[in-house]
PDB file of C-alpha atoms in Angstrom:
ATOM      1  CA  UNK A  28     245.380 -87.610  89.484  1.00 69.00           C
ATOM      2  CA  UNK A  29     249.013 -88.560  88.934  1.00 70.00           C
ATOM      3  CA  UNK A  30     251.133 -87.167  86.135  1.00 68.00           C
ATOM      4  CA  UNK A  31     251.358 -90.596  84.525  1.00 77.00           C
ATOM      5  CA  UNK A  32     247.579 -90.897  84.322  1.00 69.00           C
ATOM      6  CA  UNK A  33     247.290 -87.408  82.825  1.00 68.00           C
ATOM      7  CA  UNK A  34     249.888 -88.238  80.180  1.00 70.00           C
ATOM      8  CA  UNK A  35     248.018 -91.437  79.395  1.00 74.00           C
ATOM      9  CA  UNK A  36     244.714 -89.588  78.984  1.00 79.00           C
ATOM     10  CA  UNK A  37     246.320 -86.996  76.697  1.00 74.00           C
ATOM     11  CA  UNK A  38     247.929 -89.755  74.625  1.00 82.00           C
ATOM     12  CA  UNK A  39     244.586 -91.526  74.219  1.00 79.00           C
ATOM     13  CA  UNK A  40     242.825 -88.298  73.241  1.00 83.00           C
ATOM     14  CA  UNK A  41     245.520 -87.478  70.675  1.00 84.00           C
ATOM     15  CA  UNK A  42     245.259 -90.978  69.237  1.00 82.00           C
ATOM     16  CA  UNK A  43     241.484 -90.653  68.895  1.00 79.00           C
ATOM     17  CA  UNK A  44     241.827 -87.251  67.220  1.00 86.00           C
ATOM     18  CA  UNK A  45     244.450 -88.476  64.747  1.00 83.00           C
ATOM     19  CA  UNK A  46     242.318 -91.526  63.977  1.00 82.00           C
ATOM     20  CA  UNK A  47     239.219 -89.407  63.377  1.00 85.00           C
ATOM     21  CA  UNK A  48     241.045 -86.983  61.092  1.00 86.00           C
ATOM     22  CA  UNK A  49     242.927 -89.543  58.992  1.00 87.00           C
ATOM     23  CA  UNK A  50     241.067 -92.852  58.881  1.00 93.00           C
ATOM     24  CA  UNK A  51     238.452 -91.952  56.271  1.00 94.00           C
ATOM     25  CA  UNK A  52     241.021 -90.753  53.729  1.00 95.00           C
ATOM     26  CA  UNK A  53     243.027 -93.911  54.402  1.00 96.00           C
ATOM     27  CA  UNK A  54     240.027 -96.162  53.801  1.00 97.00           C
ATOM     28  CA  UNK A  55     238.511 -94.219  50.883  1.00 96.00           C
ATOM     29  CA  UNK A  56     241.668 -94.523  48.825  1.00 97.00           C
ATOM     30  CA  UNK A  57     241.873 -93.469  45.180  1.00 97.00           C
ATOM     31  CA  UNK A  58     244.773 -95.273  43.546  1.00 97.00           C
ATOM     32  CA  UNK A  59     244.010 -96.142  39.904  1.00 98.00           C
ATOM     33  CA  UNK A  60     246.523 -97.885  37.649  1.00 98.00           C
ATOM     34  CA  UNK A  61     246.814 -97.964  33.860  1.00 97.00           C
ATOM     35  CA  UNK A  62     244.182-100.589  33.076  1.00 98.00           C
ATOM     36  CA  UNK A  63     242.035-101.963  30.279  1.00 98.00           C
ATOM     37  CA  UNK A  64     239.530-103.656  32.628  1.00 98.00           C
ATOM     38  CA  UNK A  65     237.188-101.795  34.968  1.00 99.00           C
ATOM     39  CA  UNK A  66     235.467-103.853  37.659  1.00 99.00           C
ATOM     40  CA  UNK A  67     232.347-102.307  39.198  1.00 98.00           C
ATOM     41  CA  UNK A  68     231.171-103.857  42.461  1.00 97.00           C
ATOM     42  CA  UNK A  69     227.513-104.646  41.906  1.00 96.00           C
ATOM     43  CA  UNK A  70     226.327-103.751  45.399  1.00 94.00           C
ATOM     44  CA  UNK A  71     226.835-100.042  44.620  1.00 95.00           C
ATOM     45  CA  UNK A  72     224.256-100.105  41.804  1.00 94.00           C
ATOM     46  CA  UNK A  73     221.867 -97.755  43.643  1.00 93.00           C
ATOM     47  CA  UNK A  74     224.567 -95.207  44.424  1.00 94.00           C
ATOM     48  CA  UNK A  75     224.873 -91.912  42.570  1.00 94.00           C
ATOM     49  CA  UNK A  76     228.530 -92.875  42.151  1.00 96.00           C
ATOM     50  CA  UNK A  77     227.450 -95.098  39.247  1.00 97.00           C
ATOM     51  CA  UNK A  78     227.580 -91.915  37.156  1.00 97.00           C
ATOM     52  CA  UNK A  79     231.251 -91.618  38.053  1.00 97.00           C
ATOM     53  CA  UNK A  80     231.821 -95.277  37.195  1.00 98.00           C
ATOM     54  CA  UNK A  81     230.352 -94.734  33.728  1.00 98.00           C
ATOM     55  CA  UNK A  82     232.391 -91.562  33.255  1.00 98.00           C
ATOM     56  CA  UNK A  83     235.543 -93.392  34.340  1.00 98.00           C
ATOM     57  CA  UNK A  84     234.996 -96.107  31.749  1.00 98.00           C
ATOM     58  CA  UNK A  85     234.241 -93.671  28.937  1.00 97.00           C
ATOM     59  CA  UNK A  86     237.221 -91.431  29.697  1.00 96.00           C
ATOM     60  CA  UNK A  87     239.788 -94.159  30.332  1.00 94.00           C
ATOM     61  CA  UNK A  88     241.638 -96.695  28.161  1.00 96.00           C
ATOM     62  CA  UNK A  89     239.205 -99.455  29.079  1.00 98.00           C
ATOM     63  CA  UNK A  90     237.959-102.140  26.708  1.00 97.00           C
ATOM     64  CA  UNK A  91     235.917-104.136  29.225  1.00 98.00           C
ATOM     65  CA  UNK A  92     233.766-103.353  32.233  1.00 98.00           C
ATOM     66  CA  UNK A  93     232.799-106.195  34.550  1.00 98.00           C
ATOM     67  CA  UNK A  94     229.968-105.888  37.058  1.00 97.00           C
ATOM     68  CA  UNK A  95     230.242-108.465  39.814  1.00 96.00           C
ATOM     69  CA  UNK A  96     227.993-109.361  42.735  1.00 90.00           C
ATOM     70  CA  UNK A  97     226.172-112.097  44.582  1.00 82.00           C
ATOM     71  CA  UNK A  98     222.772-113.608  43.960  1.00 77.00           C
ATOM     72  CA  UNK A  99     219.932-112.449  46.220  1.00 66.00           C
ATOM     73  CA  UNK A 100     219.759-114.496  49.412  1.00 54.00           C
ATOM     74  CA  UNK A 101     216.302-115.817  48.429  1.00 50.00           C
ATOM     75  CA  UNK A 102     217.458-116.997  45.012  1.00 46.00           C
ATOM     76  CA  UNK A 103     217.503-120.748  44.317  1.00 48.00           C
ATOM     77  CA  UNK A 104     217.666-121.490  40.600  1.00 48.00           C
ATOM     78  CA  UNK A 105     220.715-119.364  39.787  1.00 47.00           C
ATOM     79  CA  UNK A 106     219.127-118.054  36.600  1.00 50.00           C
ATOM     80  CA  UNK A 107     217.473-114.776  37.612  1.00 51.00           C
ATOM     81  CA  UNK A 108     218.692-111.537  36.074  1.00 53.00           C
ATOM     82  CA  UNK A 109     217.620-109.642  39.197  1.00 73.00           C
ATOM     83  CA  UNK A 110     221.057-109.462  40.759  1.00 88.00           C
ATOM     84  CA  UNK A 111     223.197-106.589  41.938  1.00 91.00           C
ATOM     85  CA  UNK A 112     225.602-107.252  39.078  1.00 94.00           C
ATOM     86  CA  UNK A 113     222.872-107.143  36.428  1.00 94.00           C
ATOM     87  CA  UNK A 114     221.340-104.007  37.917  1.00 94.00           C
ATOM     88  CA  UNK A 115     224.734-102.312  37.897  1.00 96.00           C
ATOM     89  CA  UNK A 116     225.093-103.332  34.251  1.00 96.00           C
ATOM     90  CA  UNK A 117     221.720-101.796  33.424  1.00 96.00           C
ATOM     91  CA  UNK A 118     222.755 -98.588  35.157  1.00 97.00           C
ATOM     92  CA  UNK A 119     225.969 -98.419  33.131  1.00 98.00           C
ATOM     93  CA  UNK A 120     224.077 -99.011  29.891  1.00 97.00           C
ATOM     94  CA  UNK A 121     221.594 -96.279  30.825  1.00 97.00           C
ATOM     95  CA  UNK A 122     224.525 -93.944  31.507  1.00 97.00           C
ATOM     96  CA  UNK A 123     225.960 -94.457  28.042  1.00 97.00           C
ATOM     97  CA  UNK A 124     228.428 -97.326  28.368  1.00 97.00           C
ATOM     98  CA  UNK A 125     228.430 -99.574  25.296  1.00 96.00           C
ATOM     99  CA  UNK A 126     226.550-102.767  26.043  1.00 94.00           C
ATOM    100  CA  UNK A 127     229.146-104.715  24.071  1.00 95.00           C
ATOM    101  CA  UNK A 128     231.749-103.784  26.671  1.00 97.00           C
ATOM    102  CA  UNK A 129     229.665-104.828  29.690  1.00 97.00           C
ATOM    103  CA  UNK A 130     229.973-108.279  31.226  1.00 97.00           C
ATOM    104  CA  UNK A 131     228.044-109.569  34.236  1.00 96.00           C
ATOM    105  CA  UNK A 132     229.548-111.943  36.781  1.00 94.00           C
ATOM    106  CA  UNK A 133     227.245-113.355  39.427  1.00 90.00           C
ATOM    107  CA  UNK A 134     228.526-115.432  42.330  1.00 86.00           C
ATOM    108  CA  UNK A 135     226.321-117.460  44.621  1.00 77.00           C
ATOM    109  CA  UNK A 136     225.215-115.770  47.812  1.00 70.00           C
ATOM    110  CA  UNK A 137     227.551-116.514  50.726  1.00 71.00           C
ATOM    111  CA  UNK A 138     227.806-115.287  54.288  1.00 68.00           C
ATOM    112  CA  UNK A 139     231.547-114.597  54.325  1.00 76.00           C
ATOM    113  CA  UNK A 140     234.313-113.350  52.027  1.00 84.00           C
ATOM    114  CA  UNK A 141     231.924-111.722  49.529  1.00 88.00           C
ATOM    115  CA  UNK A 142     234.434-109.190  48.198  1.00 93.00           C
ATOM    116  CA  UNK A 143     237.217-111.753  47.992  1.00 93.00           C
ATOM    117  CA  UNK A 144     234.942-114.306  46.334  1.00 91.00           C
ATOM    118  CA  UNK A 145     233.943-111.662  43.796  1.00 93.00           C
ATOM    119  CA  UNK A 146     237.620-110.989  43.107  1.00 95.00           C
ATOM    120  CA  UNK A 147     238.230-114.703  42.537  1.00 93.00           C
ATOM    121  CA  UNK A 148     235.228-114.767  40.185  1.00 93.00           C
ATOM    122  CA  UNK A 149     236.694-111.941  38.124  1.00 96.00           C
ATOM    123  CA  UNK A 150     240.071-113.669  38.037  1.00 95.00           C
ATOM    124  CA  UNK A 151     238.523-116.955  36.894  1.00 94.00           C
ATOM    125  CA  UNK A 152     236.398-115.242  34.246  1.00 95.00           C
ATOM    126  CA  UNK A 153     239.384-113.364  32.826  1.00 96.00           C
ATOM    127  CA  UNK A 154     241.377-116.588  32.637  1.00 95.00           C
ATOM    128  CA  UNK A 155     238.502-118.385  30.913  1.00 94.00           C
ATOM    129  CA  UNK A 156     237.917-115.544  28.451  1.00 94.00           C
ATOM    130  CA  UNK A 157     241.622-115.282  27.496  1.00 94.00           C
ATOM    131  CA  UNK A 158     241.287-111.514  27.582  1.00 93.00           C
ATOM    132  CA  UNK A 159     244.662-109.732  27.582  1.00 94.00           C
ATOM    133  CA  UNK A 160     244.850-107.735  30.807  1.00 97.00           C
ATOM    134  CA  UNK A 161     247.182-104.774  31.233  1.00 97.00           C
ATOM    135  CA  UNK A 162     245.664-103.835  34.578  1.00 98.00           C
ATOM    136  CA  UNK A 163     242.430-103.754  36.565  1.00 99.00           C
ATOM    137  CA  UNK A 164     240.773-100.865  38.352  1.00 99.00           C
ATOM    138  CA  UNK A 165     238.075-101.682  40.892  1.00 99.00           C
ATOM    139  CA  UNK A 166     235.311 -99.090  41.230  1.00 99.00           C
ATOM    140  CA  UNK A 167     233.581 -99.062  44.596  1.00 98.00           C
ATOM    141  CA  UNK A 168     232.391 -96.379  47.001  1.00 97.00           C
ATOM    142  CA  UNK A 169     233.831 -94.568  49.973  1.00 95.00           C
ATOM    143  CA  UNK A 170     235.472 -96.330  52.868  1.00 96.00           C
ATOM    144  CA  UNK A 171     235.102 -99.760  51.254  1.00 97.00           C
ATOM    145  CA  UNK A 172     237.875 -98.951  48.764  1.00 98.00           C
ATOM    146  CA  UNK A 173     240.872 -99.970  50.865  1.00 98.00           C
ATOM    147  CA  UNK A 174     239.315-103.352  51.644  1.00 97.00           C
ATOM    148  CA  UNK A 175     238.509-103.949  47.969  1.00 98.00           C
ATOM    149  CA  UNK A 176     242.052-103.054  46.922  1.00 98.00           C
ATOM    150  CA  UNK A 177     243.636-105.404  49.450  1.00 97.00           C
ATOM    151  CA  UNK A 178     241.340-108.336  48.628  1.00 97.00           C
ATOM    152  CA  UNK A 179     241.645-107.995  44.853  1.00 97.00           C
ATOM    153  CA  UNK A 180     245.421-107.872  45.219  1.00 97.00           C
ATOM    154  CA  UNK A 181     245.315-110.999  47.374  1.00 95.00           C
ATOM    155  CA  UNK A 182     243.145-112.763  44.796  1.00 94.00           C
ATOM    156  CA  UNK A 183     245.237-111.810  41.755  1.00 95.00           C
ATOM    157  CA  UNK A 184     248.716-111.891  43.236  1.00 93.00           C
ATOM    158  CA  UNK A 185     251.647-109.766  42.138  1.00 92.00           C
ATOM    159  CA  UNK A 186     251.488-110.322  38.371  1.00 92.00           C
ATOM    160  CA  UNK A 187     248.417-108.169  37.637  1.00 97.00           C
ATOM    161  CA  UNK A 188     248.406-104.427  38.404  1.00 98.00           C
ATOM    162  CA  UNK A 189     245.374-103.646  40.575  1.00 99.00           C
ATOM    163  CA  UNK A 190     244.056-100.166  41.310  1.00 98.00           C
ATOM    164  CA  UNK A 191     240.984 -98.799  43.025  1.00 99.00           C
ATOM    165  CA  UNK A 192     238.663 -95.829  42.588  1.00 98.00           C
ATOM    166  CA  UNK A 193     236.414 -94.699  45.441  1.00 98.00           C
ATOM    167  CA  UNK A 194     233.192 -93.039  44.367  1.00 96.00           C
ATOM    168  CA  UNK A 195     231.522 -90.626  46.760  1.00 92.00           C
ATOM    169  CA  UNK A 196     229.479 -92.366  49.444  1.00 88.00           C
ATOM    170  CA  UNK A 197     226.185 -90.690  50.245  1.00 84.00           C
ATOM    171  CA  UNK A 198     224.689 -90.571  53.728  1.00 86.00           C
ATOM    172  CA  UNK A 199     227.321 -88.675  55.691  1.00 90.00           C
ATOM    173  CA  UNK A 200     229.993 -85.997  55.349  1.00 92.00           C
ATOM    174  CA  UNK A 201     233.334 -87.815  54.940  1.00 91.00           C
ATOM    175  CA  UNK A 202     235.167 -84.803  56.379  1.00 90.00           C
ATOM    176  CA  UNK A 203     233.088 -85.015  59.578  1.00 92.00           C
ATOM    177  CA  UNK A 204     232.034 -88.634  59.640  1.00 93.00           C
ATOM    178  CA  UNK A 205     232.098 -88.746  63.454  1.00 92.00           C
ATOM    179  CA  UNK A 206     229.124 -86.372  63.609  1.00 93.00           C
ATOM    180  CA  UNK A 207     226.813 -88.891  61.935  1.00 93.00           C
ATOM    181  CA  UNK A 208     225.558 -92.213  63.250  1.00 95.00           C
ATOM    182  CA  UNK A 209     225.781 -93.589  59.717  1.00 95.00           C
ATOM    183  CA  UNK A 210     229.305 -92.214  59.374  1.00 95.00           C
ATOM    184  CA  UNK A 211     230.458 -93.750  62.657  1.00 95.00           C
ATOM    185  CA  UNK A 212     228.900 -97.103  61.795  1.00 96.00           C
ATOM    186  CA  UNK A 213     230.358 -97.134  58.280  1.00 95.00           C
ATOM    187  CA  UNK A 214     233.883 -96.075  59.194  1.00 96.00           C
ATOM    188  CA  UNK A 215     234.214 -98.427  62.169  1.00 96.00           C
ATOM    189  CA  UNK A 216     232.769-101.318  60.164  1.00 95.00           C
ATOM    190  CA  UNK A 217     235.082-100.657  57.211  1.00 96.00           C
ATOM    191  CA  UNK A 218     238.073-100.316  59.528  1.00 96.00           C
ATOM    192  CA  UNK A 219     237.359-103.791  60.876  1.00 96.00           C
ATOM    193  CA  UNK A 220     236.816-104.976  57.301  1.00 95.00           C
ATOM    194  CA  UNK A 221     240.198-103.620  56.257  1.00 96.00           C
ATOM    195  CA  UNK A 222     241.959-105.371  59.147  1.00 95.00           C
ATOM    196  CA  UNK A 223     240.203-108.602  58.180  1.00 92.00           C
ATOM    197  CA  UNK A 224     241.252-108.123  54.542  1.00 94.00           C
ATOM    198  CA  UNK A 225     244.888-107.693  55.511  1.00 93.00           C
ATOM    199  CA  UNK A 226     245.245-110.496  58.020  1.00 90.00           C
ATOM    200  CA  UNK A 227     242.448-113.071  57.833  1.00 86.00           C
ATOM    201  CA  UNK A 228     243.338-116.414  56.168  1.00 83.00           C
ATOM    202  CA  UNK A 229     241.377-116.723  52.938  1.00 80.00           C
ATOM    203  CA  UNK A 230     240.640-119.435  50.343  1.00 67.00           C
ATOM    204  CA  UNK A 231     243.558-119.871  47.939  1.00 60.00           C
ATOM    205  CA  UNK A 232     245.793-118.170  50.483  1.00 49.00           C
ATOM    206  CA  UNK A 233     248.753-120.429  51.402  1.00 44.00           C
ATOM    207  CA  UNK A 234     247.809-120.102  55.071  1.00 42.00           C
ATOM    208  CA  UNK A 235     244.123-120.827  54.554  1.00 42.00           C
ATOM    209  CA  UNK A 236     242.044-123.957  54.373  1.00 39.00           C
ATOM    210  CA  UNK A 237     241.940-125.102  50.714  1.00 34.00           C
ATOM    211  CA  UNK A 238     238.240-124.468  50.140  1.00 38.00           C
ATOM    212  CA  UNK A 239     237.811-123.815  46.399  1.00 39.00           C
ATOM    213  CA  UNK A 240     234.038-124.273  46.175  1.00 39.00           C
ATOM    214  CA  UNK A 241     233.001-120.704  46.891  1.00 42.00           C
ATOM    215  CA  UNK A 242     232.732-119.419  43.324  1.00 45.00           C
ATOM    216  CA  UNK A 243     229.784-120.253  41.095  1.00 45.00           C
ATOM    217  CA  UNK A 244     230.065-118.185  37.933  1.00 50.00           C
ATOM    218  CA  UNK A 245     227.251-116.986  35.739  1.00 49.00           C
ATOM    219  CA  UNK A 246     229.448-114.926  33.448  1.00 50.00           C
ATOM    220  CA  UNK A 247     227.950-113.429  30.319  1.00 55.00           C
ATOM    221  CA  UNK A 248     227.753-110.337  28.212  1.00 56.00           C
ATOM    222  CA  UNK A 249     225.131-108.085  29.715  1.00 49.00           C
ATOM    223  CA  UNK A 250     222.737-108.519  26.855  1.00 47.00           C
ATOM    224  CA  UNK A 251     222.738-112.143  25.855  1.00 41.00           C
ATOM    225  CA  UNK A 252     225.934-113.617  24.507  1.00 39.00           C
ATOM    226  CA  UNK A 253     227.874-116.042  26.660  1.00 34.00           C
TER     227      UNK A 253
END
């Protein structure tokens, strides 16, 4: 084996080691901003991190918490309350968040751009509600955080401060994610998701096809008022 090949093998091994040791912390970013709006991604409603989402709202300067998610894939009428967003809202209420502060945003089920479409839904709802916004923190879990931060920033632009909070993701040890099949799957999938979030042309992006028909809003207070 030539010296060049050996150097190449060592370089590859070092790259893999650095990736393994640093990628999870990079993806599972915690970078909150001063904000009066907390957005909770509805798909995390079954996670134990919902307790942390409720605690974040109650301990922070928030006036509004928005749960956002898609309709179930089998849903047709668009009127069911059995959505990820509504279930997340119920969890927050159960955990002591004032129901008057909770708002549910449901977007129609789509195959692509779910996080970005949810971000656009939040943006549209805030514009329609004329709610003064000092900043927005997005609460999600684990390695999805970096992707959520990038896509919400792309949706809102530079005029609205956007932060992110990563709740603990169950199912694997984040310090040794490479020892778990679930950890390997999650981290590699979220790494690809982050790269997509950074570089893929998206609706309302100046380099994207002008498709504005992805958001169908069912925005309401969690317990009845529109």
